[in-house]
Every structure is written in structure tokens, then in C-alpha cells.
Coordinates of C-alpha atoms (C1' of nucleotides) in Angstrom, one line a residue:
Chain L
X925 CA 0.0 0.0 0.0
X926 CA 3.1 2.2 0.4
X927 CA 3.3 4.9 -2.4
X928 CA 6.1 6.3 -4.3
X929 CA 7.7 9.5 -3.2
X930 CA 5.6 12.4 -4.1
X931 CA 6.0 16.1 -4.4
X932 CA 3.7 16.8 -1.5
X933 CA 5.9 14.6 0.6
X934 CA 8.8 16.9 -0.2
X935 CA 6.8 19.9 0.5
X936 CA 6.0 18.6 4.0
X937 CA 9.6 17.3 4.4
X938 CA 8.2 14.0 5.3
X939 CA 10.4 11.0 5.6
X940 CA 7.9 8.2 5.5
X941 CA 5.8 7.5 2.4
X942 CA 2.1 8.0 2.5
X943 CA 0.4 4.9 3.6
X944 CA -2.4 5.2 1.1
X945 CA -3.4 7.4 -1.8
X946 CA -6.4 8.5 0.2
X947 CA -4.2 9.9 3.0
X948 CA -2.2 11.7 0.3
X949 CA -5.3 13.1 -1.2
X950 CA -6.6 14.4 2.1
X951 CA -3.4 16.1 2.9
X952 CA -3.2 17.5 -0.6
X953 CA -6.7 19.0 -0.3
X954 CA -5.8 20.6 3.0
X955 CA -2.5 22.0 1.8
X956 CA -4.0 23.4 -1.4
X957 CA -6.9 25.1 0.5
X958 CA -4.3 26.6 2.8
X959 CA -2.4 28.1 -0.1
X960 CA -5.6 29.6 -1.4
X961 CA -6.7 31.0 1.9
X962 CA -3.4 32.7 2.5
X963 CA -3.2 34.0 -1.0
X964 CA -6.6 35.6 -0.7
X965 CA -5.8 37.0 2.8
X966 CA -2.5 38.6 1.5
X967 CA -4.2 40.3 -1.4
X968 CA -7.1 41.6 0.7
X969 CA -4.7 42.9 3.4
X970 CA -4.2 46.4 2.0
X971 CA -7.9 46.9 2.3
X972 CA -7.9 46.0 5.9
X973 CA -10.5 43.3 5.4
X974 CA -10.2 39.6 6.0
X975 CA -11.4 36.8 3.7
X976 CA -14.4 36.1 6.0
X977 CA -15.4 39.7 6.0
X978 CA -15.2 39.8 2.2
X979 CA -17.4 36.8 2.0
X980 CA -19.9 38.4 4.3
X981 CA -19.9 41.6 2.2
X982 CA -20.8 39.4 -0.8
X983 CA -23.6 37.7 1.0
X984 CA -25.0 41.0 2.1
X985 CA -24.9 42.3 -1.4
X986 CA -26.8 39.2 -2.5
X987 CA -29.4 39.8 0.3
X988 CA -30.1 43.4 -1.1
X989 CA -32.6 45.8 0.4
X990 CA -34.5 43.2 2.4
X991 CA -31.5 42.5 4.5
X992 CA -30.6 39.1 6.0
X993 CA -30.8 37.9 9.7
X994 CA -27.5 37.4 11.4
X995 CA -27.3 33.6 11.6
X996 CA -28.5 33.2 8.0
X997 CA -25.3 34.7 6.9
X998 CA -23.4 31.9 8.6
X999 CA -25.3 29.3 6.7
X1000 CA -24.2 30.8 3.4
X1001 CA -20.6 30.9 4.3
X1002 CA -18.3 27.9 4.1
X1003 CA -18.8 27.5 7.7
X1004 CA -21.9 28.4 9.9
X1005 CA -20.7 29.9 13.0
X1006 CA -21.8 31.6 16.2
X1007 CA -18.9 34.0 15.7
X1008 CA -21.1 35.9 13.3
X1009 CA -22.1 38.4 16.0
X1010 CA -18.6 39.5 16.7
X1011 CA -17.6 39.5 13.0
X1012 CA -20.5 41.8 12.3
X1013 CA -19.5 43.9 15.3
X1014 CA -16.2 44.6 13.7
X1015 CA -17.7 45.3 10.4
X1016 CA -20.3 47.6 11.8
X1017 CA -17.5 49.5 13.6
X1018 CA -15.9 50.0 10.2
X1019 CA -19.2 51.3 8.8
X1020 CA -19.4 48.4 6.2
X1021 CA -22.5 47.0 7.7
X1022 CA -25.8 48.3 9.3
X1023 CA -28.0 46.2 11.7
X1024 CA -31.5 46.7 12.8
X1025 CA -33.7 44.6 15.0
X1026 CA -36.5 43.2 12.9
X1027 CA -40.0 44.4 13.9
X1028 CA -41.8 41.4 12.5
X1029 CA -39.9 39.0 14.6
X1030 CA -38.1 40.8 17.3
X1031 CA -35.6 37.9 17.9
X1032 CA -34.0 38.6 14.5
X1033 CA -31.5 41.2 13.6
X1034 CA -31.4 42.2 9.9
X1035 CA -28.1 43.1 8.4
X1036 CA -27.4 45.3 5.4
X1037 CA -24.6 46.6 3.4
X1038 CA -23.8 50.3 3.8
X1039 CA -22.9 52.5 0.9
X1040 CA -19.4 52.3 2.0
X1041 CA -19.5 48.6 2.1
X1042 CA -21.0 48.4 -1.4
X1043 CA -18.3 50.7 -2.7
X1044 CA -15.5 48.7 -1.2
X1045 CA -16.9 45.4 -2.5
X1046 CA -17.3 46.8 -6.0
X1047 CA -13.7 47.8 -6.1
X1048 CA -12.6 44.4 -4.9
X1049 CA -14.6 42.4 -7.4
X1050 CA -12.1 42.5 -10.3
X1051 CA -9.3 41.7 -8.1
X1052 CA -10.8 38.6 -6.7
X1053 CA -11.7 37.5 -10.1
X1054 CA -8.0 37.7 -11.0
X1055 CA -7.0 35.6 -8.1
X1056 CA -9.3 32.8 -9.1
X1057 CA -8.2 33.1 -12.6
X1058 CA -4.5 32.4 -11.6
X1059 CA -5.6 28.9 -11.5
X1060 CA -6.1 28.9 -15.3
X1061 CA -2.3 29.0 -15.6
X1062 CA -2.0 25.4 -14.2
X1063 CA -5.4 23.8 -15.2
X1064 CA -7.4 23.6 -18.3
X1065 CA -11.2 24.2 -17.9
X1066 CA -11.8 20.5 -18.4
X1067 CA -9.4 19.7 -15.7
X1068 CA -11.0 22.2 -13.4
X1069 CA -14.3 20.6 -14.1
X1070 CA -13.0 17.2 -13.3
X1071 CA -11.5 18.5 -10.0
X1072 CA -14.9 19.9 -9.0
X1073 CA -16.6 16.6 -9.7
X1074 CA -14.0 14.6 -7.7
X1075 CA -14.3 17.0 -4.8
X1076 CA -18.1 16.8 -4.9
X1077 CA -17.9 13.0 -4.7
X1078 CA -15.9 13.2 -1.6
X1079 CA -18.3 15.7 0.1
X1080 CA -21.3 13.6 -0.8
X1081 CA -20.1 10.6 1.1
X1082 CA -19.3 12.6 4.2
X1083 CA -22.1 13.1 6.7
Chain F
X290 CA -18.8 32.2 -19.0
X291 CA -21.8 31.7 -16.6
X292 CA -22.1 28.1 -15.6
X293 CA -25.1 25.7 -15.0
X294 CA -26.4 25.5 -11.5
X295 CA -24.2 23.2 -9.5
X296 CA -24.5 21.2 -6.3
X297 CA -22.0 23.5 -4.5
X298 CA -24.1 26.4 -5.3
X299 CA -27.1 24.8 -3.5
X300 CA -24.8 23.9 -0.6
X301 CA -23.9 27.7 -0.3
X302 CA -27.5 28.8 -1.0
X303 CA -26.2 31.0 -3.7
X304 CA -28.5 32.7 -6.1
X305 CA -26.0 33.7 -8.7
X306 CA -24.2 31.2 -10.9
X307 CA -20.4 30.9 -10.6
X308 CA -18.7 33.3 -13.0
X309 CA -16.1 30.7 -14.0
X310 CA -15.3 27.1 -13.5
X311 CA -12.1 28.4 -11.7
X312 CA -14.2 30.2 -9.2
X313 CA -16.2 27.1 -8.5
X314 CA -13.1 25.0 -8.2
X315 CA -11.5 27.3 -5.6
X316 CA -14.7 27.4 -3.5
X317 CA -15.0 23.6 -3.9
X318 CA -11.4 23.1 -2.5
X319 CA -12.0 25.4 0.4
X320 CA -15.3 23.7 1.2
X321 CA -14.0 20.2 1.0
X322 CA -10.9 21.1 3.1
X323 CA -13.3 22.5 5.7
X324 CA -15.4 19.3 5.8
X325 CA -12.2 17.3 6.5
X326 CA -10.8 19.7 9.0
X327 CA -14.0 19.6 11.0
X328 CA -14.4 15.9 10.6
X329 CA -11.0 15.3 12.1
X330 CA -11.4 17.8 14.9
X331 CA -14.7 16.1 15.9
X332 CA -13.2 12.6 16.0
X333 CA -10.1 13.8 18.0
X334 CA -12.2 15.7 20.5
X335 CA -12.7 12.9 23.0
X336 CA -9.0 12.8 23.3
X337 CA -8.8 16.4 24.2
X338 CA -6.4 17.1 21.3
X339 CA -6.7 19.3 18.3
X340 CA -5.8 18.4 14.7
X341 CA -2.7 20.7 14.9
X342 CA -1.6 19.1 18.2
X343 CA -2.0 15.7 16.5
X344 CA 0.1 16.8 13.6
X345 CA 2.9 18.0 16.0
X346 CA 2.8 14.6 17.8
X347 CA 3.4 12.9 14.5
X348 CA 6.2 15.2 13.6
X349 CA 7.9 14.7 16.9
X350 CA 7.6 11.0 16.5
X351 CA 9.3 11.3 13.2
X352 CA 12.1 13.3 14.8
X353 CA 12.8 10.6 17.3
X354 CA 15.4 10.6 19.9
X355 CA 17.4 13.5 18.4
X356 CA 14.5 15.9 18.9
X357 CA 13.6 18.7 16.7
X358 CA 14.0 22.6 17.2
X359 CA 10.7 24.5 17.8
X360 CA 10.4 26.4 14.5
X361 CA 11.4 23.3 12.4
X362 CA 8.2 21.7 13.5
X363 CA 6.3 24.6 11.9
X364 CA 8.0 24.0 8.6
X365 CA 6.7 20.5 8.4
X366 CA 3.2 21.4 9.2
X367 CA 0.8 22.6 6.6
X368 CA 1.6 26.1 7.8
X369 CA 4.7 27.4 9.4
X370 CA 3.8 29.6 12.3
X371 CA 5.2 31.6 15.1
X372 CA 2.4 30.3 17.1
X373 CA 4.5 27.1 17.7
X374 CA 5.7 28.3 21.0
X375 CA 2.3 28.6 22.5
X376 CA 1.0 25.4 20.9
X377 CA 4.0 23.6 22.5
X378 CA 3.3 25.3 25.8
X379 CA -0.1 23.7 25.9
X380 CA 1.2 20.3 24.9
X381 CA 4.0 20.5 27.5
X382 CA 1.4 21.4 30.1
X383 CA -0.5 18.1 29.2
X384 CA 2.8 16.2 29.4
X385 CA 2.7 15.1 25.7
X386 CA 6.0 17.0 24.9
X387 CA 9.4 17.7 26.6
X388 CA 11.5 20.7 25.8
X389 CA 15.2 21.3 26.4
X390 CA 17.5 24.1 25.5
X391 CA 20.1 22.9 23.1
X392 CA 23.7 23.0 24.4
X393 CA 25.3 23.1 21.1
X394 CA 23.4 26.1 20.0
X395 CA 21.8 27.8 22.9
X396 CA 19.3 29.7 20.7
X397 CA 17.5 26.4 19.9
X398 CA 15.0 24.6 22.0
X399 CA 14.8 20.9 21.2
X400 CA 11.4 19.2 21.3
X401 CA 10.7 15.5 22.1
X402 CA 7.7 13.3 22.5
X403 CA 7.2 12.0 26.0
X404 CA 6.2 8.4 26.8
X405 CA 2.6 9.6 27.3
X406 CA 2.6 11.5 24.0
X407 CA 3.9 8.4 22.2
X408 CA 1.2 6.2 23.8
X409 CA -1.6 8.6 22.9
X410 CA -0.3 8.9 19.3
X411 CA -0.1 5.1 18.9
X412 CA -3.7 4.7 20.0
X413 CA -4.8 7.4 17.6
X414 CA -3.1 6.0 14.5
X415 CA -5.7 3.4 13.4
X416 CA -8.5 5.8 14.0
X417 CA -7.0 8.5 11.7
X418 CA -6.4 5.8 9.1
X419 CA -10.0 5.1 9.2
X420 CA -10.9 8.7 8.7
X421 CA -8.8 9.0 5.5
X422 CA -10.2 5.6 4.4
X423 CA -13.8 7.1 4.4
X424 CA -12.8 8.7 1.2
X425 CA -12.6 5.4 -0.5
X426 CA -16.4 5.2 -0.4
X427 CA -16.7 8.0 -2.8
X428 CA -13.5 7.7 -4.9
X429 CA -11.6 4.9 -6.6
X430 CA -7.9 4.8 -6.1
X431 CA -7.5 6.1 -9.6
X432 CA -9.7 9.0 -9.1
X433 CA -7.9 9.8 -5.9
X434 CA -4.7 9.8 -7.9
X435 CA -6.1 12.1 -10.4
X436 CA -7.3 14.5 -7.7
X437 CA -3.8 14.5 -6.2
X438 CA -2.3 15.4 -9.6
X439 CA -4.7 18.2 -10.3
X440 CA -4.2 19.8 -6.9
X441 CA -0.4 19.6 -7.4
X442 CA -0.8 21.4 -10.7
X443 CA -2.5 24.2 -8.9
X444 CA 0.0 24.5 -6.1
X445 CA 2.8 24.5 -8.6
X446 CA 1.7 27.6 -10.4
X447 CA 1.2 29.5 -7.1
X448 CA 4.4 31.0 -6.0
Chain H
dC858 C1' 38.2 42.4 18.5
dG859 C1' 33.9 45.1 17.9
dA860 C1' 29.9 46.7 15.0
dC861 C1' 26.5 44.5 12.5
dA862 C1' 23.5 41.1 10.6
dT863 C1' 21.2 36.8 11.1
dT864 C1' 18.9 33.2 13.4
dA865 C1' 15.9 30.9 17.2
dG866 C1' 12.6 31.8 20.0
dT867 C1' 9.2 34.4 22.9
dT868 C1' 5.5 37.7 23.6
dG869 C1' 1.6 40.9 22.7
dA870 C1' -2.4 42.1 20.1
dC871 C1' -6.0 40.9 17.3
dG872 C1' -9.1 38.0 13.9
dC873 C1' -11.7 34.1 13.7
dG874 C1' -13.6 29.1 14.8
dT875 C1' -16.0 26.4 18.4
dC876 C1' -18.2 24.9 22.5
dA877 C1' -21.2 26.0 26.2
dA878 C1' -24.2 28.9 28.7
dG879 C1' -27.5 32.4 28.9
dC880 C1' -31.4 35.8 27.4
dA881 C1' -35.2 37.4 24.9
dT882 C1' -38.8 36.3 21.8
dT883 C1' -41.8 33.3 19.3
dT884 C1' -44.2 28.8 18.7
dT885 C1' -46.3 24.6 20.2
dG886 C1' -49.1 21.5 22.8
dT887 C1' -52.6 20.6 25.9
Chain X
dA432 C1' -54.2 30.7 28.3
dC433 C1' -50.1 28.9 30.2
dA434 C1' -46.0 26.0 30.7
dA435 C1' -42.6 23.9 27.8
dA436 C1' -39.8 23.8 23.8
dA437 C1' -37.8 26.0 19.9
dT438 C1' -35.5 29.9 17.7
dG439 C1' -32.3 34.0 17.1
dC440 C1' -28.8 36.0 19.0
dT441 C1' -25.2 37.3 22.4
dT442 C1' -21.3 36.4 25.5
dG443 C1' -17.4 34.0 27.8
dA444 C1' -13.6 31.1 27.4
dC445 C1' -10.2 28.9 24.8
dG446 C1' -7.4 27.2 20.6
dC447 C1' -4.9 28.6 16.7
dG448 C1' -3.1 31.8 12.7
dT449 C1' -0.7 36.1 11.7
dC450 C1' 1.8 40.3 12.2
dA451 C1' 5.1 43.0 14.6
dA452 C1' 8.3 44.0 18.2
dC453 C1' 11.7 42.2 21.2
dT454 C1' 15.6 39.3 23.5
dA455 C1' 19.4 36.1 23.3
dA456 C1' 22.8 33.6 20.9
dT457 C1' 25.5 33.0 17.0
dG458 C1' 28.0 34.6 12.5
dT459 C1' 30.3 37.7 9.6
dC460 C1' 33.6 41.1 8.2
dG461 C1' 36.4 45.0 8.3

DNA sequence: CGACATTAGTTGACGCGTCAAGCATTTTGT
DNA sequence: ACAAAATGCTTGACGCGTCAACTAATGTCG
């Protein structure tokens, strides 16, 4: 079951070979995601905004004028999280977001993009597009399609 | 360039289609990595150890009796980090790790696995194997191989 | 040898994930 | 209508990543 020495192994300075192709695949996924995450963070840094905050901005734009309740934002992120409140606190402090207690259901707090938030987001759009497009240098569209399908298969069988 | 509605889109409750296959691929990678990360964390939880700590245990086992300097551990993780010190603080507190200032080069601090750390790690090995193997339910070995190759191509073109 | 840079590690501050506990505000069941 | 459960959100505590500033030890070079 031992596999030949791979590039990922060198990247991690590992001495022992992977015990299975599945182990290598899972590490490869984690490593690649990490590269992406950090790449995005680095490029957003000058704008003093984190990847999570950027994602929230996009979701709020999608919600439009009706707004969206706090926790519903979490469901649309990669990860649903009770940390939403504090994340929004910071964004409200920076005037990127506005929050109002909902009158229909007073448990909810509706969130909206501010003018400033919308402006920032608009200026970021083309830059983010460019980051994703960097992938095109290494992968043909067909290969990207295959990748998406394989990853989908993995997620389907989990949970 | 707009793409057909995909499963990932539903998962994220997105209204707009992905603007490119590359955008979908990058989100898919992040999402899948997140599923893995959380899956592993959940299964390690009963042992009161985090995925990062588990990785450090494995690296220390690899280093063996000679030990390994603090920051060298970081280089072998997915992510090199100045947070190593504090991570090791917590592990030392739990008696999983032992640290000694190196006499050859007094700047370095060599880290070792304790007996207890080694025992914990040994008992975890088969369980981790099982987690990776869950992937086999959704992917043939050939598909996993393809996946690894595609991800490698992406990482190659990034920096 | 002495100024200077480099290297290894530590520490502080802050963002974010995650769990658990707690508080209002509905909703549900009888 | 009233108690109990569910829902939406907030807060506290802690783990970890990340940047920047700092100390101590080692190297380098005139």
C-alpha cells in the first residue's frame, strides 16, 4: 500500500511515504486550501479586510434591500458559526454594515450593506476574479471541471 | 462564461451562478478542506487534542530521539507559524511533549515526544487511518490519484 | 576584536472558529 | 391561556493563525 515518493511529501519534508493514496489526497486538499486561503488574505490585506469579512460583504450584497438575519449569513458561508455576531460587530464598527432589530420577529437582527460597504466590495470584485483566474495557468477548464466533480464525490459521502 | 447550476451552489445557497469554473473550483477546494478539518477535529475531540496538536505529535515521533527545534516543526506542518511556542506550551502542560534548550546552539530549543505522547499517538493511528479511508467510499484509487495530480498542478503555479 | 546582521525563539495584540451557557422572543401542545 | 420547547442572538472562554516587536545567541567582516 506504500506509495512512491511524491511532491507533497517533499513539501512537507516527510520521511515516510504515505500509507495510502487517500491519505495523500486528504493532505493535498488541506494543503491546497491553505495556499488559497493565505493567497486571498494577503491580497485583501491592503484593504484591511479579512477573507471572512469579504465573504460576508458578498452575501449582504446578495441579500439586497430586504437584508438578512445574522445567523442566516453563517449558513451561506463555508462555515456556519456563532462567531457571526462578533464578526459583524467589527464590520459595523468600520461602517461596512448596518444592523436593525426586525419588527416582524423581534428575535431577529437584519443586516445590510452600507454605501461604503458596497463601494468597497465593487472595487474588490475584479481583483478577486484575478486571483481565481490564476488557477487557469495550471489547469485547463476541463481539468478544473474534473476537479470539481471529484471533490463533490468526496463531500457527498461525508455526513 | 456563466455556468449551469451546481451542487456546490445549492450547498452555499447562492443565487447567482459561478462566473467561471475556476471560481467554482477554488470554492470547492475550500469547502472540502473545511469538511475534512471539522471531521478530524470532531473525532479527535474525545482525546482532548486538536488536529494541529495531533500533527505535531506525528512530527515529533518522526524526529525521534534527536528531537527537533521548535520552529522546524512549523516548517513540516501545513503552515509554518510563530504560534508554535504557545502550541507547545499547551502540549507540554499536558505532558505530551518535553523541551530542552540545546547545548550546542543555545538559541535552539529541542522538542521531544514523552512516553505519554507516544502512547496517545499510537492509540490514535488506526482511527486516523479510518478517517482517511472514508474517502474510499466515494472515490476509486485512480480517481484519488487524479485528484492529487490536479491539486499539485494548482500549487505548482502558485508561488 | 567590535559593530552589524542573522537566526531561534518568545511575547503581545487581534481576527476568527468552536463549544457551552444564557437571554429574549416566538411557537407549540394541551 | 399557560408551561414547555424551539429559535435567534449574544457572550465568555479557549485554541490557533498572523503580524510586529523584542531578546538572546551565533555569525560575519572589516
